[in-house]
PDB file of C-alpha atoms and ligand atoms in Angstrom:
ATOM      1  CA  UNK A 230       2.592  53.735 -58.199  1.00 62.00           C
ATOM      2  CA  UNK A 231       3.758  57.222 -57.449  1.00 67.00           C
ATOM      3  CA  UNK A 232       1.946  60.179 -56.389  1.00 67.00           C
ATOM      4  CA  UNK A 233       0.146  61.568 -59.466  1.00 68.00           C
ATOM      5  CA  UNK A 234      -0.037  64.865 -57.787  1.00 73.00           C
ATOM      6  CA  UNK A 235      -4.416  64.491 -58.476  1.00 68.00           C
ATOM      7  CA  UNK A 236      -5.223  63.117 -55.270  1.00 66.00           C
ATOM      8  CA  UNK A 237      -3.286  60.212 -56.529  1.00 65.00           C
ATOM      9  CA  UNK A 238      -6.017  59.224 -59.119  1.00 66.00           C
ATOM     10  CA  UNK A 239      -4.288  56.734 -61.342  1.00 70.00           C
ATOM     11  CA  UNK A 240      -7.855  56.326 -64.110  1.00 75.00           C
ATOM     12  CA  UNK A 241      -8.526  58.743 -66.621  1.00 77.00           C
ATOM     13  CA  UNK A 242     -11.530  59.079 -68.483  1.00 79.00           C
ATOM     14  CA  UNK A 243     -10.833  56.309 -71.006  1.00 84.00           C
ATOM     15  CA  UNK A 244      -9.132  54.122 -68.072  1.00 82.00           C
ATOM     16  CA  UNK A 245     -10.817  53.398 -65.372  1.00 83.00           C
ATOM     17  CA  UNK A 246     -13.344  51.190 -63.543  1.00 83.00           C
ATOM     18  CA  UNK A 247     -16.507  52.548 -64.703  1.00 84.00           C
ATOM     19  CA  UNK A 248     -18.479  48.985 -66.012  1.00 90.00           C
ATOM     20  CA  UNK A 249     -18.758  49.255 -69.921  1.00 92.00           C
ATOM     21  CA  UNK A 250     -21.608  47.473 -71.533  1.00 95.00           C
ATOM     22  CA  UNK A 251     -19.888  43.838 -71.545  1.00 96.00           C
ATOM     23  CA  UNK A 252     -18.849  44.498 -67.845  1.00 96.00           C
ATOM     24  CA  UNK A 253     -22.563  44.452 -66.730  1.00 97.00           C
ATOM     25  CA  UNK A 254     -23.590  42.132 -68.847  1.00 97.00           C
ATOM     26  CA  UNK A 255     -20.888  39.804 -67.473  1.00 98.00           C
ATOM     27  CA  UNK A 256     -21.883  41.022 -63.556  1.00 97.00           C
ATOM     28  CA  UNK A 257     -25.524  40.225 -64.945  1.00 98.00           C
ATOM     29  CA  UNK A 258     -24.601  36.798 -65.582  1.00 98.00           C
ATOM     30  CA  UNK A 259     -22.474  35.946 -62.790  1.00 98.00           C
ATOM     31  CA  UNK A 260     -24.699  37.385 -60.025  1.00 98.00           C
ATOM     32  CA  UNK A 261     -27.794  35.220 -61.736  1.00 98.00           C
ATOM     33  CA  UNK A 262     -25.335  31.870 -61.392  1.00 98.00           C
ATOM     34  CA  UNK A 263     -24.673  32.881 -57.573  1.00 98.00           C
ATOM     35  CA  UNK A 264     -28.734  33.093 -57.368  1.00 96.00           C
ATOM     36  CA  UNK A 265     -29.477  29.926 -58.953  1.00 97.00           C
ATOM     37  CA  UNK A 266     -26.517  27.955 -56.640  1.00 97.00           C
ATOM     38  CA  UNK A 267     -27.516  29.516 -53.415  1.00 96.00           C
ATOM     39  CA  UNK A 268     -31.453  30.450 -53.205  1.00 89.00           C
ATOM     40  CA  UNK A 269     -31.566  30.109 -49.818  1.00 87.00           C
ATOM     41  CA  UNK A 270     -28.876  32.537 -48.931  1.00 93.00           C
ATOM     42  CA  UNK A 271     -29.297  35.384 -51.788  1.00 94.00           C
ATOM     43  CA  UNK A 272     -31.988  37.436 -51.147  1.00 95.00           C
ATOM     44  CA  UNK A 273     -31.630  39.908 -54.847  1.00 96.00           C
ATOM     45  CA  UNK A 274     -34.687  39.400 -57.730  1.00 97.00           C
ATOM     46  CA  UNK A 275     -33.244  38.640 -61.167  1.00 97.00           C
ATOM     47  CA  UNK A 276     -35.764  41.017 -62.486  1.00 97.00           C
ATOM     48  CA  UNK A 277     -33.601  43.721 -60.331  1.00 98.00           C
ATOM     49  CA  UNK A 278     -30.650  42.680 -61.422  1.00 98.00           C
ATOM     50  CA  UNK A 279     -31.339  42.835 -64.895  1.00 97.00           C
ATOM     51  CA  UNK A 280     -32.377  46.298 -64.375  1.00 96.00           C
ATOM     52  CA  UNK A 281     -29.201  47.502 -63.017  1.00 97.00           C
ATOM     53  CA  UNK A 282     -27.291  46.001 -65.103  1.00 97.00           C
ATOM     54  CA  UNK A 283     -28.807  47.166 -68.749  1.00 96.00           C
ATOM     55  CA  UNK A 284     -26.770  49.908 -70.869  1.00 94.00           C
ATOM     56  CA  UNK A 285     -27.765  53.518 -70.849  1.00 94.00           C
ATOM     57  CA  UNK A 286     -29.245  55.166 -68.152  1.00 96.00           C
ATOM     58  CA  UNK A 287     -31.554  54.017 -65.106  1.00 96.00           C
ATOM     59  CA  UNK A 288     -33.732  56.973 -64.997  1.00 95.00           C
ATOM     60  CA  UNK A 289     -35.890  58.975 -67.298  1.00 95.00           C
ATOM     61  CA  UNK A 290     -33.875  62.298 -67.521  1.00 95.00           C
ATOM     62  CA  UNK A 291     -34.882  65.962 -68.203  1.00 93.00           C
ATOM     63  CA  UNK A 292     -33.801  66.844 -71.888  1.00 95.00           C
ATOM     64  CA  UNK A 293     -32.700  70.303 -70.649  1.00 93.00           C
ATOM     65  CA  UNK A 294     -30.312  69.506 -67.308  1.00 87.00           C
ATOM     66  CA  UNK A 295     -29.653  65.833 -67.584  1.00 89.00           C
ATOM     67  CA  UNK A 296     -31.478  65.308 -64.173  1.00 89.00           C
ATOM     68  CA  UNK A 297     -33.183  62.535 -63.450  1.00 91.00           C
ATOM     69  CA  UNK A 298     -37.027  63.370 -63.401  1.00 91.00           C
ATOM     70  CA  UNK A 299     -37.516  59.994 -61.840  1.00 92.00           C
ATOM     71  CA  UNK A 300     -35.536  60.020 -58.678  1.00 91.00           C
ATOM     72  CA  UNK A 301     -35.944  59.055 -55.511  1.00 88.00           C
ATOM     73  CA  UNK A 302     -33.388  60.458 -54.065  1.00 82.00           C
ATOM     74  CA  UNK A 303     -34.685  63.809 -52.218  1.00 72.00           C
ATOM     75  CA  UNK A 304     -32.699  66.071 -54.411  1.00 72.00           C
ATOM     76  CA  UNK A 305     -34.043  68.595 -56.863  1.00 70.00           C
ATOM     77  CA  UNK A 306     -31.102  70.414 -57.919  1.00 66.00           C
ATOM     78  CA  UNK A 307     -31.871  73.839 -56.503  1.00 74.00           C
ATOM     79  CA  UNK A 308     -29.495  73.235 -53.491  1.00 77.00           C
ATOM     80  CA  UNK A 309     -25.802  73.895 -53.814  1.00 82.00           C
ATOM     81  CA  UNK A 310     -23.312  70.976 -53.453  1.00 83.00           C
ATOM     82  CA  UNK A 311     -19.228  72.190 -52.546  1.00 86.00           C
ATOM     83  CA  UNK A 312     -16.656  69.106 -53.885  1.00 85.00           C
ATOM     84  CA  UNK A 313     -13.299  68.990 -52.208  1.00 85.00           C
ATOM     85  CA  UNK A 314     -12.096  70.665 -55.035  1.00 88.00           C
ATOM     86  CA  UNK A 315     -13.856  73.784 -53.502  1.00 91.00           C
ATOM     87  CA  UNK A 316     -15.933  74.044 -56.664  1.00 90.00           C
ATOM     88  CA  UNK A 317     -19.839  74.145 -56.567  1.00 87.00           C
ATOM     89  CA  UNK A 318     -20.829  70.644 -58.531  1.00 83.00           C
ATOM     90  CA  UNK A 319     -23.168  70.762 -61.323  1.00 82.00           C
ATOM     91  CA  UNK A 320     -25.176  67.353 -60.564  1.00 81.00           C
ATOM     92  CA  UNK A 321     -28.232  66.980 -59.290  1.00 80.00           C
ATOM     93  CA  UNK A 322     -27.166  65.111 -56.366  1.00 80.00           C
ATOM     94  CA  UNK A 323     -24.799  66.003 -53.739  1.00 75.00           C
ATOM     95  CA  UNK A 324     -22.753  62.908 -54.046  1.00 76.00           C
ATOM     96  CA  UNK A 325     -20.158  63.928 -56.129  1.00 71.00           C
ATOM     97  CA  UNK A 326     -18.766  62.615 -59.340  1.00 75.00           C
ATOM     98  CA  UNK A 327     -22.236  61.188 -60.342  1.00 82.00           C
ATOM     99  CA  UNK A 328     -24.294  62.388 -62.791  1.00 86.00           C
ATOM    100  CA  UNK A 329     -27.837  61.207 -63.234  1.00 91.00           C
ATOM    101  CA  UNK A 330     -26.955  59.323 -66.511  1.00 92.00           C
ATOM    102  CA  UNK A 331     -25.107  56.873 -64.548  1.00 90.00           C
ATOM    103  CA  UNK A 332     -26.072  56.511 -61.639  1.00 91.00           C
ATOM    104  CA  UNK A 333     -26.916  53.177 -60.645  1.00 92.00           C
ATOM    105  CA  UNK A 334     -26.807  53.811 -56.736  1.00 90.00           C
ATOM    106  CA  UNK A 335     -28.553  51.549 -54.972  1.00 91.00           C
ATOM    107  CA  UNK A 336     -30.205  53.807 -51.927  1.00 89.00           C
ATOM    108  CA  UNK A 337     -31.788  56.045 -55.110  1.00 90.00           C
ATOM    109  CA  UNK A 338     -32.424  52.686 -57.835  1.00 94.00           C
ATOM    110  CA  UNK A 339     -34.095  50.983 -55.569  1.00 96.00           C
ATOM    111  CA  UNK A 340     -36.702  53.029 -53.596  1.00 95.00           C
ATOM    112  CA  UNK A 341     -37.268  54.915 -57.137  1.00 95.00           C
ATOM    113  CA  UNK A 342     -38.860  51.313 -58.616  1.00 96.00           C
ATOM    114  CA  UNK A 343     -41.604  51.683 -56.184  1.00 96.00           C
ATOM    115  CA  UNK A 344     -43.496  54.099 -58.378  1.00 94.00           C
ATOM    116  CA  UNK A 345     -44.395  51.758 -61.057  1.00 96.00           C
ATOM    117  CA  UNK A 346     -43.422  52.511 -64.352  1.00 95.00           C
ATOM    118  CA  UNK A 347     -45.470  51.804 -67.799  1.00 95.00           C
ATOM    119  CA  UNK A 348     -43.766  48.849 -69.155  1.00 95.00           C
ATOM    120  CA  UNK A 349     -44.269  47.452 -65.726  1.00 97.00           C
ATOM    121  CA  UNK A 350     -47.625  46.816 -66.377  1.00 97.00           C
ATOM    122  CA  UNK A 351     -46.961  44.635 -69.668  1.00 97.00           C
ATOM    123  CA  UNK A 352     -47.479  41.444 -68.641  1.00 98.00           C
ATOM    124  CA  UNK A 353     -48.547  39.181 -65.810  1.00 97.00           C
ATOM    125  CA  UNK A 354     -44.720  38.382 -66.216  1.00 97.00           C
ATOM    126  CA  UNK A 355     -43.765  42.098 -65.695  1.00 98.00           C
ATOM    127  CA  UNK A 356     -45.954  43.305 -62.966  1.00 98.00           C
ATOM    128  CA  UNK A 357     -44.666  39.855 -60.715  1.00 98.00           C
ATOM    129  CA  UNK A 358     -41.081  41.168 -61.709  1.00 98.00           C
ATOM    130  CA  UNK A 359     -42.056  44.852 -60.216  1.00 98.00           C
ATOM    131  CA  UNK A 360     -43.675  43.082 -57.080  1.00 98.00           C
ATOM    132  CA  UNK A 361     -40.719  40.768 -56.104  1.00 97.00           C
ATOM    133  CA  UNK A 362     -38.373  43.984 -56.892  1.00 97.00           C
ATOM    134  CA  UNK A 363     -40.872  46.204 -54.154  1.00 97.00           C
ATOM    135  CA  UNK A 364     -40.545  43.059 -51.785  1.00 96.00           C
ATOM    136  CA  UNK A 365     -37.015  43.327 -52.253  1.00 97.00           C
ATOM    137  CA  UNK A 366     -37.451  46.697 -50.994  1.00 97.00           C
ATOM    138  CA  UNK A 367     -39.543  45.934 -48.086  1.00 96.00           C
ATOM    139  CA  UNK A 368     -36.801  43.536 -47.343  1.00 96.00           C
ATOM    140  CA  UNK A 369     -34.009  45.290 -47.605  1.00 94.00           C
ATOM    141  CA  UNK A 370     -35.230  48.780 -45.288  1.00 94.00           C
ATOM    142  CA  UNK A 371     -37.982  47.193 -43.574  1.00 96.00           C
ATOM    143  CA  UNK A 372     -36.182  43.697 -42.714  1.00 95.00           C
ATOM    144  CA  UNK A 373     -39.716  42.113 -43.900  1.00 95.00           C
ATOM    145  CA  UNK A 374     -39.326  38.765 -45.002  1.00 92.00           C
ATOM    146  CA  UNK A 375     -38.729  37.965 -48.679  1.00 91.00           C
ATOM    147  CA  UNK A 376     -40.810  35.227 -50.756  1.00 88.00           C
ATOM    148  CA  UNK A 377     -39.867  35.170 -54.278  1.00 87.00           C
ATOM    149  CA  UNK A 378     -42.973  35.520 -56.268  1.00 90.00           C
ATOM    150  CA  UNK A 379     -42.564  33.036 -59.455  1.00 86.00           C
TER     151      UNK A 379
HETATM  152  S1  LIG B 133     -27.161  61.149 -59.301  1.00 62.57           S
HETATM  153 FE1  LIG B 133     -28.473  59.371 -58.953  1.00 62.57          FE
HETATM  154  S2  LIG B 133     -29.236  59.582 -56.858  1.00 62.57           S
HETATM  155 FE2  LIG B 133     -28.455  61.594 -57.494  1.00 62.57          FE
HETATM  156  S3  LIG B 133     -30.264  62.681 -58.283  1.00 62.57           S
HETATM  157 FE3  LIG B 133     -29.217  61.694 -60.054  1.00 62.57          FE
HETATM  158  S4  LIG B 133     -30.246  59.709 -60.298  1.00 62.57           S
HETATM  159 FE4  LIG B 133     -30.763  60.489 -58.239  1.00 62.57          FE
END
């Protein structure tokens, strides 16, 4: 395609890649089948991915900013980030073009679902999701093995 003459971005905000509902939904589904044919190989709870891939936002987030109140990640939005475009961003975060509504980045997802959360404590069912999700963790940054709790 030719040079757009914006840092030859070709997607707008109605086209682009961004997943829309049925887009997770359908990654949802597809990375559960690659689970279920090779358990030996992927190491990724279905609990997690379920998380990641629901509608609406990942984090609980402050009525006032938008910021995520919930965040791992080690910002707190008092710092300034510059974009390439020279202007000061308004996000939370200094990775640009991501806004805490969502983000689904897994360095700030993941290590946020070690704090437990309410609902995680629903169910027997719940609370083994949240533990193979934190052992998914441990594997992941740690390089501790992983054994599915069921
Ligand atoms: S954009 Fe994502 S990683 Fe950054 S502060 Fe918001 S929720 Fe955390």
């Amino acid at each position: 395609m030719a040079n757009d003459k914006e840092f030859f971005r070709f997607s707008n905000e109605t086209d682009n890649l961004a997943f829309k509902p049925d887009d997770l939904l359908e990654c949802r589904r597809i990375v559960d089948d690659v689970i279920d044919e090779f358990p030996g190989t992927i190491v990724y709870p279905k609990a997690f991915n379920r998380e990641v891939t629901c509608d609406g936002p990942l984090f609980e987030l402050d009525p006032q900013t938008g910021y995520a109140i919930d965040c791992a990640g080690r910002h707190n939005g008092t710092h300034k980030t510059i974009l390439s475009t020279l202007k000061q961003s308004k996000n939370k975060c200094c990775m640009p073009n991501i806004d805490c509504a969502e983000c689904r980045l897994l360095a700030t997802v993941l290590p946020s679902r070690l704090m437990p959360k309410d609902r995680d404590a629903q169910s027997a069912q719940t609370v083994r999701d949240w533990l193979n999700i934190c052992q998914y963790w441990s594997w992941f940054y740690l390089n501790e093995p992983y054994q599915q709790i069921a």
